[in-house]
Amino acid sequence: MAGTFKIEIVSPERVLLSGEATEVIVPGMEGDFTVLEGHAPLISALRPGILDIKQASGRRRIYVRGGFAEVDPTVLTILAQNLVDVEAGAGAIAEELRVAEGMLASATDDLGRMLAHDAIATLRGLGAARAA
């Protein structure tokens, strides 16, 4: 059985999760990466995407708009601009989709457009999955 590590997910408004995990897939700016117990130290910017968290109690998925991940062998800390628990409901996902579409409309460079497109694709996928 895989070992556990501490995970803390925070936004400016609240602490969404503080507990133990066995595995977390993180949407890093350079691509997704998986954190397991004993991971090498790492700091990464986050792109819009889904944190896929595996805990002893089950799986949890959280949408992040951006932020930073700090990893060391025993702790993963996610500092996120905005967080939406995927199970929170269609209203929260629809609101994030409106924000992402606004980000796309106001983007002034390729990076901004790329991040907005990533957010829109992820959120539309979540919306379609909830509707099915």
Short mmCIF file of C-alpha atoms in Angstrom, two decimals:
data_model
loop_
_atom_site.label_atom_id
_atom_site.label_comp_id
_atom_site.label_asym_id
_atom_site.label_seq_id
_atom_site.Cartn_x
_atom_site.Cartn_y
_atom_site.Cartn_z
CA MET A 1 0.00 0.00 0.00
CA ALA A 2 1.22 3.47 -0.85
CA GLY A 3 2.31 5.76 1.94
CA THR A 4 0.55 8.99 2.74
CA PHE A 5 1.63 12.60 2.87
CA LYS A 6 0.01 15.77 4.16
CA ILE A 7 -1.93 17.90 1.68
CA GLU A 8 -3.14 21.44 2.23
CA ILE A 9 -5.20 23.31 -0.36
CA VAL A 10 -5.83 26.98 0.34
CA SER A 11 -7.20 30.01 -1.47
CA PRO A 12 -7.28 33.62 -0.29
CA GLU A 13 -10.77 33.00 1.10
CA ARG A 14 -10.45 29.64 2.84
CA VAL A 15 -8.72 26.36 3.55
CA LEU A 16 -10.50 23.84 1.32
CA LEU A 17 -8.62 20.73 2.39
CA SER A 18 -6.15 19.81 5.09
CA GLY A 19 -5.53 16.09 5.42
CA GLU A 20 -3.66 13.05 4.15
CA ALA A 21 -3.41 11.77 0.58
CA THR A 22 -1.80 8.79 -1.13
CA GLU A 23 -1.54 10.42 -4.58
CA VAL A 24 -2.32 13.79 -6.16
CA ILE A 25 -2.21 14.66 -9.87
CA VAL A 26 -1.43 18.38 -10.20
CA PRO A 27 -1.98 20.57 -13.31
CA GLY A 28 1.45 22.19 -13.47
CA MET A 29 2.29 24.93 -15.93
CA GLU A 30 4.68 22.61 -17.78
CA GLY A 31 2.25 19.66 -17.66
CA ASP A 32 0.52 17.43 -15.15
CA PHE A 33 2.67 15.79 -12.48
CA THR A 34 1.91 13.20 -9.83
CA VAL A 35 2.88 13.64 -6.19
CA LEU A 36 3.47 10.59 -4.02
CA GLU A 37 5.00 10.20 -0.57
CA GLY A 38 8.71 11.04 -0.68
CA HIS A 39 8.47 13.31 -3.76
CA ALA A 40 11.52 15.46 -4.45
CA PRO A 41 11.17 19.13 -3.47
CA LEU A 42 9.48 21.16 -6.21
CA ILE A 43 7.71 24.47 -6.75
CA SER A 44 5.47 24.84 -9.79
CA ALA A 45 3.02 27.39 -11.12
CA LEU A 46 -0.42 25.93 -11.78
CA ARG A 47 -2.47 26.25 -14.94
CA PRO A 48 -6.26 25.95 -14.93
CA GLY A 49 -7.12 22.29 -14.39
CA ILE A 50 -8.19 19.55 -12.02
CA LEU A 51 -6.41 18.42 -8.87
CA ASP A 52 -7.11 14.69 -8.70
CA ILE A 53 -6.67 13.65 -5.08
CA LYS A 54 -6.65 10.07 -3.85
CA GLN A 55 -7.24 9.63 -0.14
CA ALA A 56 -8.01 6.64 2.04
CA SER A 57 -11.65 7.81 2.09
CA GLY A 58 -11.85 7.97 -1.72
CA ARG A 59 -11.17 10.27 -4.64
CA ARG A 60 -11.72 14.03 -4.67
CA ARG A 61 -11.45 16.38 -7.66
CA ILE A 62 -10.97 20.12 -7.34
CA TYR A 63 -10.79 22.66 -10.17
CA VAL A 64 -8.05 25.30 -9.75
CA ARG A 65 -7.85 28.43 -11.88
CA GLY A 66 -4.15 28.94 -11.18
CA GLY A 67 -1.70 29.42 -8.35
CA PHE A 68 1.31 27.51 -7.05
CA ALA A 69 2.17 24.05 -5.77
CA GLU A 70 4.96 23.48 -3.27
CA VAL A 71 6.06 19.89 -2.77
CA ASP A 72 8.46 18.35 -0.30
CA PRO A 73 8.80 14.68 0.71
CA THR A 74 6.04 14.90 3.35
CA VAL A 75 3.77 17.82 2.36
CA LEU A 76 2.00 19.15 -0.75
CA THR A 77 0.74 22.71 -0.40
CA ILE A 78 -1.52 24.18 -3.09
CA LEU A 79 -1.96 27.95 -3.03
CA ALA A 80 -4.73 28.62 -5.52
CA GLN A 81 -6.29 31.77 -6.91
CA ASN A 82 -9.67 30.10 -7.01
CA LEU A 83 -10.96 26.65 -6.11
CA VAL A 84 -14.15 24.81 -7.02
CA ASP A 85 -14.88 21.36 -5.67
CA VAL A 86 -16.07 19.42 -8.73
CA GLU A 87 -18.90 17.98 -6.64
CA ALA A 88 -20.00 21.50 -5.58
CA GLY A 89 -22.63 21.71 -8.28
CA ALA A 90 -23.30 22.93 -11.77
CA GLY A 91 -23.77 26.54 -10.65
CA ALA A 92 -20.21 26.90 -9.39
CA ILE A 93 -18.82 25.31 -12.55
CA ALA A 94 -20.99 27.54 -14.77
CA GLU A 95 -19.74 30.63 -12.92
CA GLU A 96 -16.11 29.58 -13.42
CA LEU A 97 -16.87 29.03 -17.12
CA ARG A 98 -18.18 32.61 -17.36
CA VAL A 99 -14.98 33.86 -15.70
CA ALA A 100 -12.82 31.83 -18.11
CA GLU A 101 -14.71 33.16 -21.12
CA GLY A 102 -14.12 36.68 -19.79
CA MET A 103 -10.42 35.89 -19.39
CA LEU A 104 -10.30 34.80 -23.03
CA ALA A 105 -12.08 37.95 -24.22
CA SER A 106 -9.64 40.18 -22.34
CA ALA A 107 -6.43 38.21 -22.98
CA THR A 108 -3.71 40.36 -24.51
CA ASP A 109 -1.05 37.74 -25.16
CA ASP A 110 -0.64 34.12 -26.24
CA LEU A 111 -0.09 32.83 -22.70
CA GLY A 112 -3.29 34.45 -21.46
CA ARG A 113 -5.25 33.02 -24.40
CA MET A 114 -3.74 29.56 -23.85
CA LEU A 115 -4.62 29.55 -20.14
CA ALA A 116 -8.16 30.76 -20.85
CA HIS A 117 -8.62 28.06 -23.50
CA ASP A 118 -7.37 25.41 -21.03
CA ALA A 119 -9.82 26.65 -18.41
CA ILE A 120 -12.75 26.68 -20.86
CA ALA A 121 -11.98 23.18 -22.15
CA THR A 122 -11.65 21.77 -18.63
CA LEU A 123 -14.83 23.42 -17.38
CA ARG A 124 -16.88 22.43 -20.43
CA GLY A 125 -15.67 18.87 -19.91
CA LEU A 126 -16.81 18.99 -16.30
CA GLY A 127 -20.18 20.39 -17.34
CA ALA A 128 -20.65 17.67 -19.97
CA ALA A 129 -19.68 14.96 -17.49
CA ARG A 130 -22.19 16.25 -14.95
CA ALA A 131 -24.93 16.37 -17.59
CA ALA A 132 -24.33 12.76 -18.68
#
